[in-house]
Every structure is written in C-alpha cells, then in structure tokens.
Amino acid sequence: MAEVGGAAIINAGTYRKITLLFNQIEEHERFLGNIIDCIGAQLLVFDRHLHVVVANRAYLEAHGLAEAEALGMTYSQVCQVKGEENGCPVDRVLYSGKMVRAVQERQEDDGVHWYERTASPILDTAGEVEYVIEIIHDITAERRLKAEQAERAKLAGVVELAGTVAHEINTPLFAALGTAQLLQEDLAAGGQEELQTIVRNLKSIAALTAKMTKMTGYR
Amino acid sequence: MAEVGGAAIINAGTYRKITLLFNQIEEHERFLGNIIDCIGAQLLVFDRHLHVVVANRAYLEAHGLAEAEALGMTYSQVCQVKGEENGCPVDRVLYSGKMVRAVQERQEDDGVHWYERTASPILDTAGEVEYVIEIIHDITAERRLKAEQAERAKLAGVVELAGTVAHEINTPLFAALGTAQLLQEDLAAGGQEELQTIVRNLKSIAALTAKMTKMTGYR
C-alpha cells in the first residue's frame, strides 16, 4: 500500500510536469502564430515533400485563401512561373540545403509587380533539410524607384538642354534685333513700317525665350 | 513487488512522454528562431516590463549588436526619437492592447530613411498583454518613390511647356522672317546687307526652335 501511495504521488508529480510542458508548447505555438501573422511579408513553410505546413495571414489574404485550403497544397500549386522556373526557389533549397533567393514578375491590375522569394532551410538534428521557409516580399517599390529615377534623370537632362537652347536663341535674336534697329535709323524713307513689324515680332520672341529660360531654371 | 514493477513501467512511460515533449519544445524553438531570422524585417519582442526578450538577426545586424547585448535592453534604449514620441509605438500597445503603427524618420549616410514600426500584442489566456512584437520595416523606397513620381511629373510638365513655348516662338519668328524677305525684294537700294544679316539670324533661330520642339517631343 505504501508503494502504491508512493507511485500515486510520483504520478501526480509527473502529471503536473506534463501539463506544464503542454502549456509551454501551447504558448510557443501561440507565440509563433502571432509572430508569423505580424510580419508584413508573406510566409510559407514546406515540409520535405514540398507540402505547405504553415501559411501566414499575409499569404492567405494576398491569395484569397482560407488556411484549410492552403495547408497541404504542393509547391507547384503555390508557385507558378511562366517560362523560366527560376522564380520558384524552394525545390533548390531541398537539394542544396542552402538559402536561395529568386525574383518573380507578376502582372497585376496596377502594372507589373516584383516579388522576391527567399527560401531557407530548417535542418533537423541530423543536418538534413526538414522544412523550407519561404518569405515573399513585394519589392515593386524598389524596382519602380530605380525606373523613376532613370526617367527623372532623363527629363532633367531635357529640361537643362531646353534651357541651354533657349539661351542660345538669344545670340541670333539680338543680332537680328540690333541690325533691324540700326536699319530703322539709317533708312530715311521706305520700309519703316516693315521694320517696325520685324522689331515687334523679335521682341515677342525675346519675351518667349525669357519665359523659357526662367521655366527651365537656366542660369 | 508487482506494484513497484508497475510503477517502474509507468515511470518509464512518462519519462518517454516527457522526453518527447521536451524534444517538441526544442523543435518549436529551433523553428521559431529560424523563422524570425529569415524574415527580412527587423523584429523585437518585449515582455510587459518593456524589456527585449527576442531580437532577430536583421535587428542585430542593423544595429551592430550581439544578441546578449540586445536582450534585456529597455524600450527607451531601443527606440529613440527626437522631438515627437509618436515613432515608438510599443508603450501604447501595452495600454491599448491593440496593434499600433508608427513611422520614424532617420538621417543616414545616404539621406533620410523611413521606418515603419508595427507593434502588436500577444495576449495571455486571461486576455492581458503578455508580450509585444515590434516589426521594423524600411519603407524608404516607398516614400522616395512617391517623391520621385512627383518630381518626375513636375519635370514632365516643364518639358511639355518648353515644347509649347518653342512652338509659340514660330509665330513671331515667321512673321519677322516673312516681312524681312518681302522687304529684301521691295527695297531697291540700301539696307540689303543688313536684311541679309537679319534673315540669316532668323533662320538660326528657326533651327534652334526646331531642335527644341524635337527634343521636348512636342507634336
């Protein structure tokens, strides 16, 4: 009876320990779940058979899927790239055991989007790939920024050149104007009216080139 | 003795269970550690006393810290904003129990960077905030993209206007040119040389405005 009582006490103790461990596991899972849902990027985890075992909220929302629909899907269902297959890095992680990064283009309503897919292995204690984590970042802003910067530089070049050309116009303009004004003084009779027309029009041109140099910020 | 043997078997069984649970916890921790290091964003987790309990690789690298240095730091050490305090959202999550997002500006070597700090609560089973997760995203590209787009639109406007002005120059230019050419024919003597100078210079201007309209893509 004493033995049985002792065993009961031991059992009660181990029961408490097991409960604590279960609680700890539950807390870990809640913690993990919270973290993967908080990161803005899309996140998927695959097992070594390339089936989805984790899909975070950002992924589900971006693809209009319920969690139950995503879990168990295969990588070929999840990642589809037309033409070259470089945009789907998860398979390569399984073979190499190393992190692989790839960029995928996708046509969307507001134009082309670029997604960087980073796949990293989680190794088991034997050093074999047990899971592959894939993080999908929308890098469209970075790509568009480069394109915008190039376009802006091009336009800035055109504006500068326009300013230079407007400035260059002044040389023949003032040569013509000066000559016309001299001629007005020299010609005693005839052509005065025409010369006035010429001078008036040349002054209009001068006003327009002044506007242009100001507009283009030419100094 | 039978009782003792029974207890030993039970103990062996529970020992195996506990070991399995421990392994599961270890696997969870490895899994969690891998995931938080894989996300590109910086990630911090604070306990309810606002001490760092988790700092991922991206955070440590961005701030040149070792993990041991980061752990235990307080939020006021981790997040410093000059002037307004809106850039540090974690405190507010503790009080509100809700996700809070804030944007922080920081002067760096290559100009101003913007960081979006998203702080989310992890609640305990009683519904109290137990941890706060903070994700720090560099949103500089998004911000710069908007600035570049605005700047590009402004430059495109200047280019278009320059094209219009260059086109407008043509009206007084051809009026002056036509009048000068008529005058060349009408004037029997005197002023021919001057008129030639005027016409030559006006043609130079015509060449320059043609260059400008072509350059600005004016149609």
XYZ file of C-alpha atoms in Angstrom:
438
model
C 0.000 0.000 0.000
C 2.883 2.319 0.839
C 4.353 1.545 -2.588
C 1.079 2.302 -4.337
C 0.787 5.579 -2.429
C 4.336 6.486 -3.460
C 3.568 5.716 -7.107
C 0.435 7.854 -6.901
C 2.472 10.802 -5.613
C 5.047 10.324 -8.360
C 2.275 10.085 -10.925
C 0.676 13.279 -9.649
C 4.066 14.999 -9.912
C 4.735 13.819 -13.446
C 1.184 14.708 -14.432
C 1.835 18.270 -13.271
C 5.121 18.374 -15.178
C 3.494 17.090 -18.350
C 0.728 19.674 -18.019
C 3.317 22.430 -17.648
C 5.147 21.186 -20.714
C 1.912 21.077 -22.698
C 1.156 24.626 -21.621
C 4.609 25.667 -22.692
C 4.115 24.087 -26.111
C 0.771 25.811 -26.460
C 2.340 29.121 -25.501
C 5.106 28.590 -28.032
C 2.577 27.886 -30.725
C 0.561 30.969 -29.886
C 3.766 32.999 -29.845
C 4.904 31.613 -33.180
C 1.463 32.095 -34.703
C 1.397 35.708 -33.565
C 4.831 36.430 -34.955
C 4.268 34.931 -38.366
C 0.999 36.815 -38.676
C 2.615 40.101 -37.631
C 5.356 40.163 -40.226
C 4.137 42.099 -43.229
C 5.677 39.679 -45.736
C 4.005 36.532 -46.990
C 5.383 33.425 -45.316
C 5.077 29.763 -46.185
C 6.663 26.724 -44.618
C 7.007 23.469 -46.563
C 7.834 20.017 -45.325
C 10.382 17.911 -47.187
C 7.680 16.600 -49.510
C 7.017 20.209 -50.551
C 3.618 20.405 -48.936
C 2.527 23.609 -47.217
C 2.558 23.177 -43.430
C 2.350 26.859 -42.454
C 0.856 29.821 -44.354
C 0.611 33.162 -42.624
C -2.182 35.717 -42.741
C -0.397 37.946 -45.276
C -0.116 34.985 -47.662
C -3.710 33.884 -47.219
C -5.026 37.428 -47.700
C -2.891 38.073 -50.782
C -4.196 34.900 -52.403
C -7.761 34.959 -51.051
C -7.380 31.574 -49.409
C -8.632 30.091 -46.144
C -5.938 28.431 -44.028
C -7.504 24.997 -44.545
C -7.272 25.468 -48.312
C -3.607 26.450 -48.224
C -2.377 23.700 -45.906
C -1.330 20.597 -47.771
C -1.009 22.338 -51.131
C 2.088 21.387 -53.096
C 4.768 23.844 -54.112
C 3.885 23.534 -57.791
C 0.372 24.700 -56.945
C 1.656 27.547 -54.795
C 4.385 28.870 -57.074
C 3.714 29.102 -60.764
C 6.042 30.898 -63.104
C 5.614 31.088 -66.837
C 8.680 30.335 -68.906
C 11.794 30.102 -66.794
C 11.473 28.315 -63.482
C 13.963 30.465 -61.585
C 11.218 32.278 -59.736
C 10.471 29.250 -57.500
C 13.430 28.654 -55.206
C 12.056 26.141 -52.669
C 12.931 22.980 -54.627
C 16.522 24.137 -54.919
C 16.801 24.546 -51.135
C 15.850 20.888 -50.676
C 18.780 19.796 -52.848
C 21.345 22.364 -51.787
C 20.474 22.819 -48.104
C 21.319 26.494 -48.612
C 19.292 29.706 -48.748
C 18.103 30.547 -52.273
C 16.685 33.872 -53.442
C 14.704 34.492 -56.624
C 12.708 37.332 -58.129
C 9.354 36.817 -59.757
C 7.456 39.206 -62.008
C 3.687 39.309 -61.956
C 1.238 41.344 -63.993
C -1.318 42.916 -61.686
C -4.117 45.452 -62.034
C -1.796 48.423 -61.452
C 1.072 47.139 -63.575
C 3.960 44.721 -63.152
C 4.854 43.735 -59.579
C 8.111 42.164 -58.478
C 8.309 39.633 -55.685
C 11.477 38.464 -54.046
C 11.095 34.901 -52.802
C 13.684 33.880 -50.205
C 13.729 30.198 -49.295
C 15.752 28.989 -46.301
C 16.170 25.515 -44.890
C 15.414 24.378 -41.348
C 17.707 21.452 -40.693
C 16.910 18.554 -38.388
C 19.379 17.310 -35.787
C 20.947 15.054 -38.445
C 21.654 18.079 -40.650
C 19.009 17.135 -43.238
C 16.538 19.718 -44.553
C 13.379 19.186 -42.539
C 11.405 22.261 -43.531
C 11.819 25.070 -46.010
C 10.691 28.569 -45.065
C 9.747 30.820 -47.944
C 9.332 34.558 -47.422
C 7.727 36.531 -50.237
C 8.471 40.254 -50.304
C 6.856 42.734 -52.661
C 9.889 44.663 -53.947
C 7.878 46.614 -56.535
C 8.581 49.981 -54.882
C 12.359 49.372 -55.030
C 12.172 48.402 -58.712
C 9.866 51.257 -59.665
C 12.046 53.694 -57.749
C 15.003 52.799 -59.963
C 12.898 53.202 -63.112
C 11.511 56.541 -61.879
C 14.987 57.783 -61.013
C 16.227 56.929 -64.504
C 13.208 58.597 -66.104
C 13.562 61.661 -63.918
C 17.261 61.969 -64.804
C 16.317 61.788 -68.496
C 13.696 64.511 -68.137
C 16.042 66.667 -66.069
C 18.511 66.380 -68.955
C 15.876 67.503 -71.460
C 14.927 70.472 -69.265
C 18.545 71.524 -68.917
C 19.116 71.238 -72.645
C 15.947 73.220 -73.345
C 17.282 75.963 -71.083
C 20.571 75.952 -72.957
C 18.874 76.124 -76.347
C 16.584 78.962 -75.178
C 19.688 80.804 -74.087
C 21.396 80.076 -77.426
C 18.443 81.629 -79.267
C 19.361 84.972 -77.700
C 22.543 85.321 -79.768
C 20.948 85.357 -83.256
C 17.893 87.076 -81.790
C 19.786 90.102 -80.506
C 21.949 90.177 -83.634
C 18.772 90.382 -85.763
C 17.136 92.873 -83.433
C 20.183 95.138 -83.280
C 20.532 95.091 -87.068
C 16.846 95.851 -87.561
C 17.013 98.791 -85.143
C 20.125 100.192 -86.862
C 18.393 99.865 -90.212
C 15.398 101.784 -88.848
C 17.680 104.696 -88.057
C 19.632 104.509 -91.333
C 16.790 104.146 -93.828
C 15.446 107.611 -94.493
C 12.444 106.509 -96.421
C 10.678 103.227 -97.245
C 10.397 100.037 -95.221
C 9.869 101.764 -91.839
C 6.560 100.028 -91.290
C 8.020 96.609 -92.139
C 10.984 97.192 -89.879
C 8.615 98.017 -87.031
C 6.807 94.717 -87.647
C 10.129 92.879 -87.572
C 11.242 94.581 -84.341
C 7.878 93.960 -82.650
C 7.984 90.247 -83.528
C 11.582 89.910 -82.420
C 10.622 91.402 -79.044
C 7.842 88.806 -78.778
C 10.440 86.093 -79.349
C 12.658 87.641 -76.674
C 9.759 87.530 -74.210
C 9.151 83.837 -75.013
C 12.797 82.832 -74.653
C 12.973 84.732 -71.335
C 9.934 82.742 -70.178
C 11.628 79.538 -71.293
C 14.944 80.196 -69.561
C 13.095 81.083 -66.356
C 10.887 77.988 -66.596
C 13.804 75.639 -67.147
C 15.758 77.230 -64.310
C 18.577 78.097 -66.733
C 21.287 80.239 -65.212
C 6.873 -6.080 -5.807
C 4.295 -6.251 -8.560
C 3.214 -2.765 -7.594
C 6.754 -1.472 -7.713
C 7.287 -3.100 -11.116
C 4.063 -1.479 -12.331
C 5.194 1.925 -11.086
C 8.547 1.475 -12.814
C 6.799 0.732 -16.097
C 4.564 3.752 -15.669
C 7.594 5.880 -14.833
C 9.440 4.642 -17.883
C 6.387 5.515 -19.991
C 6.027 9.005 -18.569
C 9.760 9.564 -18.895
C 9.478 8.791 -22.593
C 6.500 11.155 -22.909
C 8.326 13.955 -21.130
C 11.361 13.453 -23.347
C 9.160 13.655 -26.428
C 7.576 16.833 -25.153
C 10.979 18.347 -24.453
C 12.067 17.468 -27.963
C 8.943 19.051 -29.327
C 9.643 22.241 -27.394
C 13.202 22.289 -28.668
C 11.988 21.754 -32.202
C 9.490 24.583 -31.793
C 12.204 26.891 -30.556
C 14.503 26.000 -33.439
C 11.607 26.514 -35.845
C 10.705 29.876 -34.322
C 14.317 31.002 -34.268
C 14.718 30.083 -37.933
C 11.584 31.929 -38.957
C 12.352 35.148 -37.132
C 15.844 35.173 -38.582
C 14.527 34.557 -42.113
C 12.141 37.475 -42.291
C 13.931 40.413 -43.818
C 12.419 42.925 -41.408
C 13.826 43.730 -38.002
C 11.884 42.053 -35.217
C 11.849 42.632 -31.483
C 9.718 41.075 -28.770
C 9.212 42.834 -25.438
C 7.823 41.494 -22.201
C 5.278 43.513 -20.262
C 8.057 45.377 -18.466
C 9.270 46.582 -21.900
C 12.453 44.560 -21.836
C 13.722 42.936 -25.036
C 13.202 39.153 -24.901
C 13.729 38.412 -28.613
C 15.805 40.296 -31.208
C 16.240 38.773 -34.637
C 19.303 38.700 -36.845
C 18.125 41.588 -39.050
C 17.759 43.790 -35.963
C 21.128 42.834 -34.508
C 22.905 43.376 -37.836
C 21.248 46.731 -38.448
C 22.338 47.970 -35.037
C 25.690 46.213 -34.804
C 24.730 44.388 -31.608
C 25.384 40.909 -30.272
C 22.285 39.037 -29.105
C 23.464 39.135 -25.478
C 23.740 42.919 -25.670
C 20.225 43.357 -27.062
C 18.418 41.038 -24.664
C 17.207 42.798 -21.562
C 17.506 46.293 -23.056
C 14.565 48.551 -22.309
C 12.340 50.055 -24.969
C 13.599 53.567 -24.268
C 17.118 52.368 -25.083
C 15.954 50.583 -28.222
C 13.700 53.269 -29.671
C 14.822 56.854 -29.517
C 13.022 59.577 -31.393
C 13.933 63.219 -31.278
C 11.073 65.641 -30.739
C 7.720 63.931 -31.006
C 7.442 60.495 -29.445
C 4.983 59.067 -31.960
C 7.694 56.984 -33.583
C 7.780 54.465 -30.692
C 4.528 52.526 -30.615
C 5.268 49.687 -28.171
C 4.258 51.537 -24.973
C 0.900 52.348 -26.498
C 0.226 48.667 -27.239
C 0.653 47.855 -23.548
C -2.103 50.293 -22.625
C -4.443 49.745 -25.541
C -3.962 46.023 -26.168
C -4.275 46.842 -29.892
C -1.881 46.933 -32.818
C -0.202 50.338 -33.247
C 1.743 51.529 -36.271
C 4.139 54.467 -36.404
C 6.620 55.889 -38.873
C 10.053 57.060 -37.860
C 12.472 59.219 -39.822
C 16.186 58.711 -39.518
C 19.066 60.566 -41.097
C 21.520 58.059 -42.569
C 24.604 58.242 -44.750
C 22.611 58.147 -47.988
C 19.876 60.524 -46.847
C 16.689 60.280 -44.830
C 15.291 56.796 -44.232
C 11.761 55.998 -43.118
C 10.958 53.074 -40.856
C 7.509 51.783 -40.198
C 7.305 50.256 -36.700
C 4.333 47.949 -36.214
C 3.731 46.813 -32.643
C 1.231 44.031 -31.907
C 0.231 42.458 -28.610
C 0.426 38.793 -27.694
C -2.280 38.240 -25.104
C -2.102 35.664 -22.325
C -5.004 33.323 -21.574
C -6.506 35.996 -19.299
C -6.563 38.470 -22.207
C -3.780 40.661 -20.783
C -0.871 41.807 -22.940
C 1.942 39.366 -22.233
C 4.375 40.304 -24.974
C 4.595 42.996 -27.608
C 6.021 42.141 -31.028
C 7.562 45.016 -32.929
C 8.371 44.697 -36.613
C 10.528 47.412 -38.160
C 10.247 47.820 -41.933
C 12.395 50.112 -44.019
C 9.780 51.887 -46.165
C 12.287 54.333 -47.662
C 11.786 53.030 -51.204
C 8.003 53.587 -50.989
C 8.466 57.117 -49.685
C 11.161 58.003 -52.179
C 9.086 56.535 -54.990
C 6.280 58.991 -54.218
C 8.745 61.897 -54.114
C 10.340 60.776 -57.388
C 6.963 60.407 -59.074
C 6.002 63.932 -58.015
C 9.345 65.311 -59.195
C 9.097 63.443 -62.481
C 5.573 64.782 -63.071
C 6.844 68.312 -62.419
C 9.733 67.888 -64.879
C 7.434 66.326 -67.473
C 5.248 69.434 -67.130
C 8.251 71.722 -67.688
C 9.296 69.732 -70.759
C 5.801 69.922 -72.205
C 5.599 73.639 -71.554
C 9.027 74.181 -73.120
C 7.766 72.378 -76.226
C 4.712 74.612 -76.335
C 6.782 77.789 -75.935
C 9.233 76.673 -78.619
C 6.264 76.136 -80.884
C 4.853 79.564 -79.966
C 8.131 81.212 -80.970
C 7.442 80.124 -84.530
C 4.561 82.582 -84.959
C 6.509 85.858 -84.412
C 9.560 84.235 -85.972
C 7.920 83.516 -89.312
C 6.141 86.863 -89.233
C 9.507 88.611 -88.846
C 11.167 86.399 -91.419
C 8.408 86.863 -94.000
C 8.445 90.618 -93.528
C 12.255 90.759 -93.835
C 12.174 88.698 -97.048
C 9.456 90.922 -98.551
C 11.475 93.988 -97.647
C 14.538 92.489 -99.378
C 12.538 92.294 -102.606
C 10.928 95.751 -102.207
C 13.933 97.838 -101.237
C 15.757 98.737 -104.463
C 18.832 100.149 -102.805
C 20.317 100.370 -99.276
C 19.914 98.025 -96.360
C 20.303 94.788 -98.406
C 23.286 93.666 -96.407
C 21.528 94.339 -93.092
C 18.433 92.488 -94.244
C 20.591 89.516 -95.160
C 22.031 89.551 -91.651
C 18.522 89.661 -90.185
C 17.296 86.786 -92.370
C 20.353 84.656 -91.593
C 19.927 85.133 -87.868
C 16.207 84.414 -88.024
C 16.973 81.148 -89.798
C 19.385 80.263 -86.984
C 16.561 80.825 -84.520
C 14.262 78.627 -86.609
C 16.854 75.837 -86.489
C 17.114 76.163 -82.691
C 13.347 76.104 -82.103
C 13.061 73.064 -84.393
C 15.697 71.347 -82.250
C 13.786 72.302 -79.127
C 10.402 71.029 -80.305
C 12.011 67.751 -81.386
C 13.846 67.401 -78.073
C 10.760 68.041 -75.973
C 8.714 65.648 -78.072
C 6.305 68.448 -78.953
C 3.706 67.486 -81.502
